[in-house]
Amino acid sequence: MTELVNREQSSVTVSAGSSRLGRPASVFGVLFLLLPLFIVFAPKGLVVWIGLTILALPRMETWPSLATWRFSPIAGVVLLLFLWALITLYWSPVPGVEKLLWLAVVCFVGGLSLISLGALDWPARDHVRTRLIICLVVITVLLTFETLTGLRFGMWLLGDFDFNARLSHIGRSGAAVAVMAWVPLVLIARRKTWTAGLRGSIIASVVLLFLLVDVVILQAFASALALTLAPLAFLLVYWRRRMGLSILGALIIGYLFLAPTIHIWPLEQQEEGVRTSLPFSWQYRIETWRGTAEKIFENPIFGHGFDSARELGQANVTMAGMVGQEIPLHPHNAFLQVWFELGLIGVLLLAALICLILIGIGSARASPARSGVYAAVLASYLVIALISFSAWQTWWIACAWLAAGILSLLGGRPRVTSSAPAYS
């Protein structure tokens, strides 16, 4: 499905002289104007946001003519992952059919959103791009206001919540921002009306700086790390696309296969000074990864079953005088979670998925700059996925589809032909 995002939009045809935006562009325009409210105040509601994109779906009879509508190898691998996860439910201690069904629905609707965005003609796409820029600016303003007021507006809007709930909420909001911000930042920098892009680049840099400061002050450190490392991925791929993607792929795939071995090293064996200098949350996270890695080797081929981490990680551990579960609901590392629950078979499928995505990013049809943006978004998502959240949280999967849809808006100007519009 990511291959659909990477496909050049130049193959989309536009009716000559057609300037009417139509229903899909209007729907996406409204949805992107509403997106800041979802991201800042209700990030779990991104599932609802993705669901609302169905309203922008073009008529079904036009689908065969759409450049984005084609079953890709990526879609096939995703389907195989779902089938394997379904099979592992046979020995999983958790009845995860309902969760797996919801994940399938989110992925299906997310795929439909890509079809809708891919069908937009040039005027419609430009309309949605403008709304996307407005969306990021509003997100930045809201996050800055929340930072300055100590989340007072959000607490007034949603009701007071305790410290842990506050951290979780901030973490989700920051993660969504870190994943979706790169395309609108590029659109701001490339805005031709702003002195050939110079003023736009300055504005984009200021917006990024505000976002980075906000997530640091709000203690969304995973998001801050993603916002810091993603530009490095962009520069690496932009500088030498093939070599950059090879390095990026080697790092990702290498860590995927070596993760259980790397994290089997107990925290107690590290230097005392290094261990005690870490914040408690990181000590706990490292101990969680170690406990997960140990259990992976109990059934490394087939795994313990889909969503089993929440049931099999109930043993207590003591860290810095505090007692907690060895695996608190999930390992806080997507690669370890796939190893733990789906085993080597699931890991091989995930590796195939990542390789296909990287191949799509390196497509000759995409410019080096666009490939760099794709790499930055992928890096942002993986950085956060490897230190936070469950791999199967529906809002987090919805966030991936949101990012993929936004990436599809990077397409260049389609050629103009006399063909009829793809939708009305």
Short mmCIF file of N, CA and C in Angstrom, two decimals, residues 243-389:
data_model
loop_
_atom_site.label_atom_id
_atom_site.label_comp_id
_atom_site.label_asym_id
_atom_site.label_seq_id
_atom_site.Cartn_x
_atom_site.Cartn_y
_atom_site.Cartn_z
N MET A 243 22.47 4.61 -1.87
CA MET A 243 23.33 4.27 -0.74
C MET A 243 22.63 4.60 0.58
N GLY A 244 21.95 5.74 0.62
CA GLY A 244 21.24 6.14 1.84
C GLY A 244 20.16 5.14 2.23
N LEU A 245 19.39 4.70 1.24
CA LEU A 245 18.34 3.72 1.53
C LEU A 245 18.95 2.38 1.92
N SER A 246 20.10 2.04 1.33
CA SER A 246 20.77 0.79 1.72
C SER A 246 21.22 0.84 3.17
N ILE A 247 21.79 1.98 3.57
CA ILE A 247 22.23 2.13 4.97
C ILE A 247 21.03 2.10 5.90
N LEU A 248 19.98 2.84 5.53
CA LEU A 248 18.77 2.87 6.35
C LEU A 248 18.16 1.48 6.47
N GLY A 249 18.09 0.77 5.35
CA GLY A 249 17.53 -0.58 5.37
C GLY A 249 18.36 -1.54 6.19
N ALA A 250 19.69 -1.44 6.08
CA ALA A 250 20.56 -2.32 6.85
C ALA A 250 20.38 -2.09 8.35
N LEU A 251 20.26 -0.83 8.75
CA LEU A 251 20.06 -0.52 10.17
C LEU A 251 18.73 -1.06 10.67
N ILE A 252 17.67 -0.85 9.89
CA ILE A 252 16.33 -1.27 10.32
C ILE A 252 16.22 -2.79 10.36
N ILE A 253 16.59 -3.44 9.25
CA ILE A 253 16.45 -4.90 9.16
C ILE A 253 17.43 -5.58 10.12
N GLY A 254 18.64 -5.03 10.24
CA GLY A 254 19.60 -5.61 11.17
C GLY A 254 19.09 -5.58 12.59
N TYR A 255 18.55 -4.44 13.01
CA TYR A 255 18.01 -4.37 14.38
C TYR A 255 16.79 -5.27 14.54
N LEU A 256 15.96 -5.35 13.50
CA LEU A 256 14.78 -6.22 13.58
C LEU A 256 15.17 -7.65 13.93
N PHE A 257 16.18 -8.19 13.25
CA PHE A 257 16.55 -9.58 13.48
C PHE A 257 17.41 -9.77 14.73
N LEU A 258 18.15 -8.75 15.12
CA LEU A 258 19.04 -8.89 16.28
C LEU A 258 18.43 -8.38 17.58
N ALA A 259 17.25 -7.80 17.52
CA ALA A 259 16.65 -7.18 18.71
C ALA A 259 16.58 -8.11 19.91
N PRO A 260 16.11 -9.36 19.77
CA PRO A 260 16.05 -10.23 20.95
C PRO A 260 17.42 -10.49 21.57
N THR A 261 18.44 -10.65 20.73
CA THR A 261 19.80 -10.89 21.24
C THR A 261 20.36 -9.64 21.92
N ILE A 262 20.12 -8.49 21.32
CA ILE A 262 20.62 -7.24 21.89
C ILE A 262 20.03 -6.99 23.27
N HIS A 263 18.72 -7.22 23.40
CA HIS A 263 18.04 -6.84 24.64
C HIS A 263 18.01 -7.95 25.69
N ILE A 264 18.63 -9.08 25.40
CA ILE A 264 18.71 -10.13 26.41
C ILE A 264 19.72 -9.76 27.49
N TRP A 265 20.55 -8.78 27.22
CA TRP A 265 21.58 -8.33 28.16
C TRP A 265 20.91 -7.66 29.36
N PRO A 266 21.01 -8.22 30.55
CA PRO A 266 20.30 -7.65 31.70
C PRO A 266 20.83 -6.28 32.08
N LEU A 267 19.96 -5.47 32.59
CA LEU A 267 20.34 -4.13 33.02
C LEU A 267 21.36 -4.19 34.14
N GLU A 268 21.27 -5.22 34.99
CA GLU A 268 22.17 -5.31 36.14
C GLU A 268 23.62 -5.49 35.71
N GLN A 269 23.87 -6.00 34.50
CA GLN A 269 25.23 -6.24 34.04
C GLN A 269 25.89 -4.98 33.49
N GLN A 270 25.14 -3.91 33.35
CA GLN A 270 25.71 -2.67 32.88
C GLN A 270 26.44 -1.98 34.03
N GLU A 271 27.28 -1.03 33.66
CA GLU A 271 28.02 -0.28 34.67
C GLU A 271 27.04 0.41 35.61
N GLU A 272 27.33 0.37 36.88
CA GLU A 272 26.43 0.94 37.87
C GLU A 272 26.17 2.42 37.61
N GLY A 273 27.23 3.15 37.24
CA GLY A 273 27.06 4.58 37.00
C GLY A 273 26.14 4.86 35.83
N VAL A 274 26.27 4.06 34.76
CA VAL A 274 25.41 4.24 33.60
C VAL A 274 23.97 3.90 33.96
N ARG A 275 23.77 2.82 34.69
CA ARG A 275 22.41 2.38 35.04
C ARG A 275 21.69 3.41 35.89
N THR A 276 22.36 3.89 36.93
CA THR A 276 21.69 4.82 37.84
C THR A 276 21.54 6.21 37.25
N SER A 277 22.29 6.53 36.20
CA SER A 277 22.17 7.85 35.59
C SER A 277 20.95 7.94 34.68
N LEU A 278 20.38 6.80 34.31
CA LEU A 278 19.21 6.80 33.44
C LEU A 278 17.97 7.19 34.23
N PRO A 279 17.03 7.92 33.60
CA PRO A 279 15.74 8.17 34.25
C PRO A 279 15.04 6.85 34.54
N PHE A 280 14.17 6.86 35.55
CA PHE A 280 13.49 5.62 35.93
C PHE A 280 12.71 5.03 34.77
N SER A 281 12.07 5.88 33.98
CA SER A 281 11.27 5.37 32.86
C SER A 281 12.12 4.58 31.88
N TRP A 282 13.38 5.01 31.69
CA TRP A 282 14.25 4.29 30.77
C TRP A 282 14.81 3.03 31.42
N GLN A 283 15.09 3.07 32.71
CA GLN A 283 15.49 1.84 33.40
C GLN A 283 14.38 0.79 33.28
N TYR A 284 13.16 1.23 33.49
CA TYR A 284 12.00 0.32 33.42
C TYR A 284 11.83 -0.20 31.99
N ARG A 285 12.01 0.70 31.02
CA ARG A 285 11.85 0.29 29.62
C ARG A 285 12.90 -0.74 29.23
N ILE A 286 14.14 -0.52 29.63
CA ILE A 286 15.21 -1.47 29.30
C ILE A 286 14.95 -2.82 29.97
N GLU A 287 14.47 -2.80 31.21
CA GLU A 287 14.14 -4.04 31.90
C GLU A 287 12.97 -4.75 31.21
N THR A 288 12.01 -3.98 30.72
CA THR A 288 10.89 -4.56 29.97
C THR A 288 11.39 -5.23 28.70
N TRP A 289 12.30 -4.58 27.99
CA TRP A 289 12.86 -5.17 26.78
C TRP A 289 13.61 -6.46 27.10
N ARG A 290 14.35 -6.46 28.21
CA ARG A 290 15.09 -7.67 28.59
C ARG A 290 14.14 -8.81 28.89
N GLY A 291 13.10 -8.53 29.67
CA GLY A 291 12.13 -9.57 29.99
C GLY A 291 11.42 -10.09 28.76
N THR A 292 11.10 -9.19 27.83
CA THR A 292 10.46 -9.61 26.58
C THR A 292 11.39 -10.50 25.77
N ALA A 293 12.67 -10.11 25.68
CA ALA A 293 13.63 -10.89 24.91
C ALA A 293 13.79 -12.29 25.47
N GLU A 294 13.81 -12.42 26.80
CA GLU A 294 13.92 -13.74 27.41
C GLU A 294 12.74 -14.63 27.01
N LYS A 295 11.55 -14.07 27.01
CA LYS A 295 10.36 -14.86 26.67
C LYS A 295 10.28 -15.17 25.18
N ILE A 296 10.91 -14.35 24.36
CA ILE A 296 10.92 -14.62 22.92
C ILE A 296 11.59 -15.96 22.64
N PHE A 297 12.68 -16.25 23.37
CA PHE A 297 13.43 -17.49 23.12
C PHE A 297 12.70 -18.72 23.65
N GLU A 298 11.59 -18.53 24.34
CA GLU A 298 10.78 -19.68 24.75
C GLU A 298 9.99 -20.25 23.58
N ASN A 299 9.67 -19.42 22.59
CA ASN A 299 8.96 -19.88 21.40
C ASN A 299 9.32 -18.97 20.23
N PRO A 300 10.57 -19.05 19.76
CA PRO A 300 11.05 -18.06 18.79
C PRO A 300 10.48 -18.21 17.38
N ILE A 301 10.01 -19.38 17.00
CA ILE A 301 9.56 -19.60 15.63
C ILE A 301 8.12 -19.13 15.43
N PHE A 302 7.23 -19.56 16.29
CA PHE A 302 5.80 -19.28 16.11
C PHE A 302 5.28 -18.17 17.01
N GLY A 303 6.05 -17.79 18.03
CA GLY A 303 5.60 -16.75 18.93
C GLY A 303 4.56 -17.25 19.92
N HIS A 304 4.17 -16.38 20.83
CA HIS A 304 3.21 -16.73 21.88
C HIS A 304 1.77 -16.44 21.48
N GLY A 305 1.56 -15.87 20.31
CA GLY A 305 0.21 -15.58 19.86
C GLY A 305 -0.10 -14.09 19.87
N PHE A 306 -0.95 -13.69 18.96
CA PHE A 306 -1.30 -12.28 18.80
C PHE A 306 -1.84 -11.69 20.10
N ASP A 307 -1.30 -10.53 20.49
CA ASP A 307 -1.73 -9.74 21.65
C ASP A 307 -1.48 -10.47 22.97
N SER A 308 -0.56 -11.44 22.97
CA SER A 308 -0.32 -12.23 24.19
C SER A 308 0.56 -11.51 25.20
N ALA A 309 1.24 -10.43 24.81
CA ALA A 309 2.16 -9.76 25.72
C ALA A 309 1.44 -9.23 26.96
N ARG A 310 0.20 -8.78 26.80
CA ARG A 310 -0.53 -8.23 27.94
C ARG A 310 -0.85 -9.29 28.99
N GLU A 311 -0.85 -10.56 28.58
CA GLU A 311 -1.20 -11.64 29.50
C GLU A 311 0.03 -12.33 30.07
N LEU A 312 1.09 -12.47 29.27
CA LEU A 312 2.25 -13.25 29.68
C LEU A 312 3.33 -12.42 30.34
N GLY A 313 3.13 -11.12 30.47
CA GLY A 313 4.14 -10.28 31.10
C GLY A 313 3.71 -9.77 32.46
N GLN A 314 2.99 -10.59 33.22
CA GLN A 314 2.43 -10.15 34.50
C GLN A 314 3.41 -10.24 35.66
N ALA A 315 4.56 -10.89 35.47
CA ALA A 315 5.52 -11.00 36.57
C ALA A 315 6.02 -9.62 36.99
N ASN A 316 6.23 -9.45 38.29
CA ASN A 316 6.67 -8.16 38.82
C ASN A 316 8.19 -8.06 38.83
N VAL A 317 8.69 -6.86 38.60
CA VAL A 317 10.12 -6.57 38.70
C VAL A 317 10.28 -5.35 39.60
N THR A 318 11.44 -5.25 40.25
CA THR A 318 11.72 -4.12 41.13
C THR A 318 12.82 -3.27 40.51
N MET A 319 12.53 -1.99 40.32
CA MET A 319 13.48 -1.06 39.74
C MET A 319 13.51 0.20 40.59
N ALA A 320 14.68 0.57 41.07
CA ALA A 320 14.85 1.78 41.87
C ALA A 320 13.88 1.80 43.04
N GLY A 321 13.67 0.63 43.64
CA GLY A 321 12.80 0.55 44.79
C GLY A 321 11.32 0.53 44.47
N MET A 322 10.97 0.50 43.19
CA MET A 322 9.57 0.49 42.77
C MET A 322 9.26 -0.83 42.08
N VAL A 323 8.04 -1.31 42.27
CA VAL A 323 7.61 -2.60 41.71
C VAL A 323 6.64 -2.35 40.57
N GLY A 324 6.85 -3.06 39.46
CA GLY A 324 5.95 -2.95 38.32
C GLY A 324 5.93 -4.24 37.53
N GLN A 325 5.01 -4.34 36.58
CA GLN A 325 4.92 -5.53 35.74
C GLN A 325 6.13 -5.61 34.81
N GLU A 326 6.57 -6.83 34.55
CA GLU A 326 7.73 -7.02 33.69
C GLU A 326 7.45 -6.50 32.28
N ILE A 327 6.25 -6.79 31.76
CA ILE A 327 5.83 -6.25 30.47
C ILE A 327 4.51 -5.52 30.70
N PRO A 328 4.52 -4.21 30.86
CA PRO A 328 3.30 -3.46 31.16
C PRO A 328 2.40 -3.32 29.92
N LEU A 329 1.53 -4.31 29.70
CA LEU A 329 0.57 -4.36 28.59
C LEU A 329 1.22 -4.67 27.25
N HIS A 330 2.39 -4.07 26.97
CA HIS A 330 3.10 -4.34 25.72
C HIS A 330 4.56 -3.98 25.92
N PRO A 331 5.46 -4.48 25.06
CA PRO A 331 6.90 -4.29 25.30
C PRO A 331 7.44 -2.89 25.03
N HIS A 332 6.61 -1.97 24.52
CA HIS A 332 7.09 -0.64 24.15
C HIS A 332 8.20 -0.72 23.11
N ASN A 333 8.10 -1.68 22.24
CA ASN A 333 9.04 -1.85 21.14
C ASN A 333 8.36 -2.74 20.11
N ALA A 334 8.02 -2.16 18.95
CA ALA A 334 7.23 -2.89 17.95
C ALA A 334 7.94 -4.14 17.46
N PHE A 335 9.26 -4.06 17.25
CA PHE A 335 9.99 -5.23 16.74
C PHE A 335 9.98 -6.36 17.76
N LEU A 336 10.24 -6.03 19.04
CA LEU A 336 10.19 -7.06 20.07
C LEU A 336 8.79 -7.63 20.22
N GLN A 337 7.77 -6.79 20.05
CA GLN A 337 6.40 -7.28 20.17
C GLN A 337 6.06 -8.26 19.06
N VAL A 338 6.51 -7.97 17.84
CA VAL A 338 6.27 -8.90 16.73
C VAL A 338 7.00 -10.22 16.99
N TRP A 339 8.26 -10.15 17.44
CA TRP A 339 8.99 -11.36 17.80
C TRP A 339 8.23 -12.15 18.86
N PHE A 340 7.81 -11.46 19.91
CA PHE A 340 7.17 -12.11 21.06
C PHE A 340 5.86 -12.78 20.65
N GLU A 341 5.04 -12.10 19.87
CA GLU A 341 3.69 -12.58 19.60
C GLU A 341 3.57 -13.38 18.31
N LEU A 342 4.32 -13.01 17.27
CA LEU A 342 4.19 -13.66 15.97
C LEU A 342 5.41 -14.49 15.59
N GLY A 343 6.48 -14.44 16.39
CA GLY A 343 7.64 -15.28 16.16
C GLY A 343 8.42 -14.93 14.90
N LEU A 344 9.32 -15.82 14.53
CA LEU A 344 10.18 -15.60 13.37
C LEU A 344 9.37 -15.45 12.09
N ILE A 345 8.27 -16.18 11.98
CA ILE A 345 7.45 -16.09 10.77
C ILE A 345 6.90 -14.67 10.62
N GLY A 346 6.40 -14.12 11.70
CA GLY A 346 5.91 -12.74 11.66
C GLY A 346 7.02 -11.75 11.37
N VAL A 347 8.21 -12.00 11.92
CA VAL A 347 9.36 -11.12 11.69
C VAL A 347 9.77 -11.15 10.22
N LEU A 348 9.77 -12.32 9.60
CA LEU A 348 10.11 -12.42 8.18
C LEU A 348 9.11 -11.64 7.32
N LEU A 349 7.84 -11.72 7.67
CA LEU A 349 6.83 -10.96 6.93
C LEU A 349 7.02 -9.46 7.14
N LEU A 350 7.32 -9.06 8.36
CA LEU A 350 7.56 -7.64 8.64
C LEU A 350 8.80 -7.16 7.89
N ALA A 351 9.85 -7.98 7.84
CA ALA A 351 11.06 -7.61 7.10
C ALA A 351 10.75 -7.43 5.62
N ALA A 352 9.92 -8.33 5.07
CA ALA A 352 9.53 -8.20 3.67
C ALA A 352 8.76 -6.91 3.44
N LEU A 353 7.88 -6.57 4.38
CA LEU A 353 7.10 -5.34 4.26
C LEU A 353 8.01 -4.11 4.26
N ILE A 354 8.97 -4.08 5.18
CA ILE A 354 9.89 -2.94 5.27
C ILE A 354 10.74 -2.84 4.00
N CYS A 355 11.21 -3.97 3.50
CA CYS A 355 12.02 -3.96 2.27
C CYS A 355 11.23 -3.42 1.09
N LEU A 356 9.97 -3.84 0.97
CA LEU A 356 9.13 -3.35 -0.13
C LEU A 356 8.89 -1.85 0.00
N ILE A 357 8.71 -1.37 1.22
CA ILE A 357 8.53 0.07 1.43
C ILE A 357 9.78 0.83 1.01
N LEU A 358 10.95 0.32 1.39
CA LEU A 358 12.20 0.98 1.03
C LEU A 358 12.42 0.95 -0.48
N ILE A 359 12.05 -0.15 -1.12
CA ILE A 359 12.16 -0.23 -2.58
C ILE A 359 11.25 0.81 -3.22
N GLY A 360 10.03 0.94 -2.67
CA GLY A 360 9.12 1.95 -3.18
C GLY A 360 9.65 3.36 -3.00
N ILE A 361 10.29 3.61 -1.85
CA ILE A 361 10.87 4.94 -1.61
C ILE A 361 11.97 5.24 -2.62
N GLY A 362 12.72 4.21 -3.00
CA GLY A 362 13.81 4.40 -3.95
C GLY A 362 13.39 4.33 -5.40
N SER A 363 12.10 4.33 -5.66
CA SER A 363 11.61 4.26 -7.03
C SER A 363 12.21 5.36 -7.89
N ALA A 364 12.56 5.01 -9.11
CA ALA A 364 13.17 5.99 -10.02
C ALA A 364 12.20 7.10 -10.37
N ARG A 365 10.90 6.86 -10.19
CA ARG A 365 9.91 7.88 -10.53
C ARG A 365 9.85 9.00 -9.50
N ALA A 366 10.37 8.76 -8.30
CA ALA A 366 10.36 9.78 -7.26
C ALA A 366 11.68 10.54 -7.26
N SER A 367 11.60 11.85 -7.08
CA SER A 367 12.81 12.66 -7.03
C SER A 367 13.57 12.37 -5.74
N PRO A 368 14.88 12.68 -5.70
CA PRO A 368 15.63 12.47 -4.45
C PRO A 368 15.03 13.21 -3.27
N ALA A 369 14.52 14.42 -3.51
CA ALA A 369 13.92 15.18 -2.41
C ALA A 369 12.68 14.48 -1.88
N ARG A 370 11.85 13.99 -2.78
CA ARG A 370 10.63 13.31 -2.34
C ARG A 370 10.97 12.00 -1.64
N SER A 371 11.94 11.27 -2.16
CA SER A 371 12.38 10.05 -1.48
C SER A 371 12.90 10.36 -0.08
N GLY A 372 13.58 11.50 0.06
CA GLY A 372 14.07 11.91 1.37
C GLY A 372 12.94 12.18 2.35
N VAL A 373 11.87 12.81 1.87
CA VAL A 373 10.71 13.06 2.74
C VAL A 373 10.07 11.74 3.16
N TYR A 374 9.91 10.81 2.21
CA TYR A 374 9.36 9.50 2.55
C TYR A 374 10.21 8.83 3.63
N ALA A 375 11.54 8.91 3.47
CA ALA A 375 12.44 8.30 4.45
C ALA A 375 12.32 8.97 5.81
N ALA A 376 12.13 10.29 5.82
CA ALA A 376 11.98 11.02 7.09
C ALA A 376 10.72 10.58 7.82
N VAL A 377 9.63 10.41 7.08
CA VAL A 377 8.37 9.97 7.71
C VAL A 377 8.52 8.55 8.24
N LEU A 378 9.14 7.66 7.45
CA LEU A 378 9.37 6.29 7.91
C LEU A 378 10.24 6.27 9.16
N ALA A 379 11.29 7.07 9.17
CA ALA A 379 12.18 7.13 10.34
C ALA A 379 11.43 7.64 11.56
N SER A 380 10.61 8.67 11.39
CA SER A 380 9.84 9.20 12.52
C SER A 380 8.94 8.13 13.10
N TYR A 381 8.23 7.42 12.23
CA TYR A 381 7.29 6.41 12.70
C TYR A 381 8.02 5.29 13.44
N LEU A 382 9.14 4.82 12.88
CA LEU A 382 9.85 3.70 13.50
C LEU A 382 10.53 4.10 14.80
N VAL A 383 11.08 5.30 14.87
CA VAL A 383 11.72 5.75 16.12
C VAL A 383 10.72 5.69 17.26
N ILE A 384 9.51 6.20 17.01
CA ILE A 384 8.49 6.21 18.06
C ILE A 384 7.98 4.79 18.32
N ALA A 385 7.80 4.01 17.26
CA ALA A 385 7.27 2.65 17.42
C ALA A 385 8.23 1.76 18.21
N LEU A 386 9.52 2.07 18.19
CA LEU A 386 10.50 1.23 18.85
C LEU A 386 10.76 1.61 20.30
N ILE A 387 10.14 2.68 20.78
CA ILE A 387 10.31 3.03 22.19
C ILE A 387 8.98 3.38 22.87
N SER A 388 7.88 3.35 22.13
CA SER A 388 6.59 3.70 22.72
C SER A 388 5.47 2.93 22.02
N PHE A 389 4.34 2.80 22.72
CA PHE A 389 3.10 2.31 22.15
C PHE A 389 3.16 0.82 21.76
#
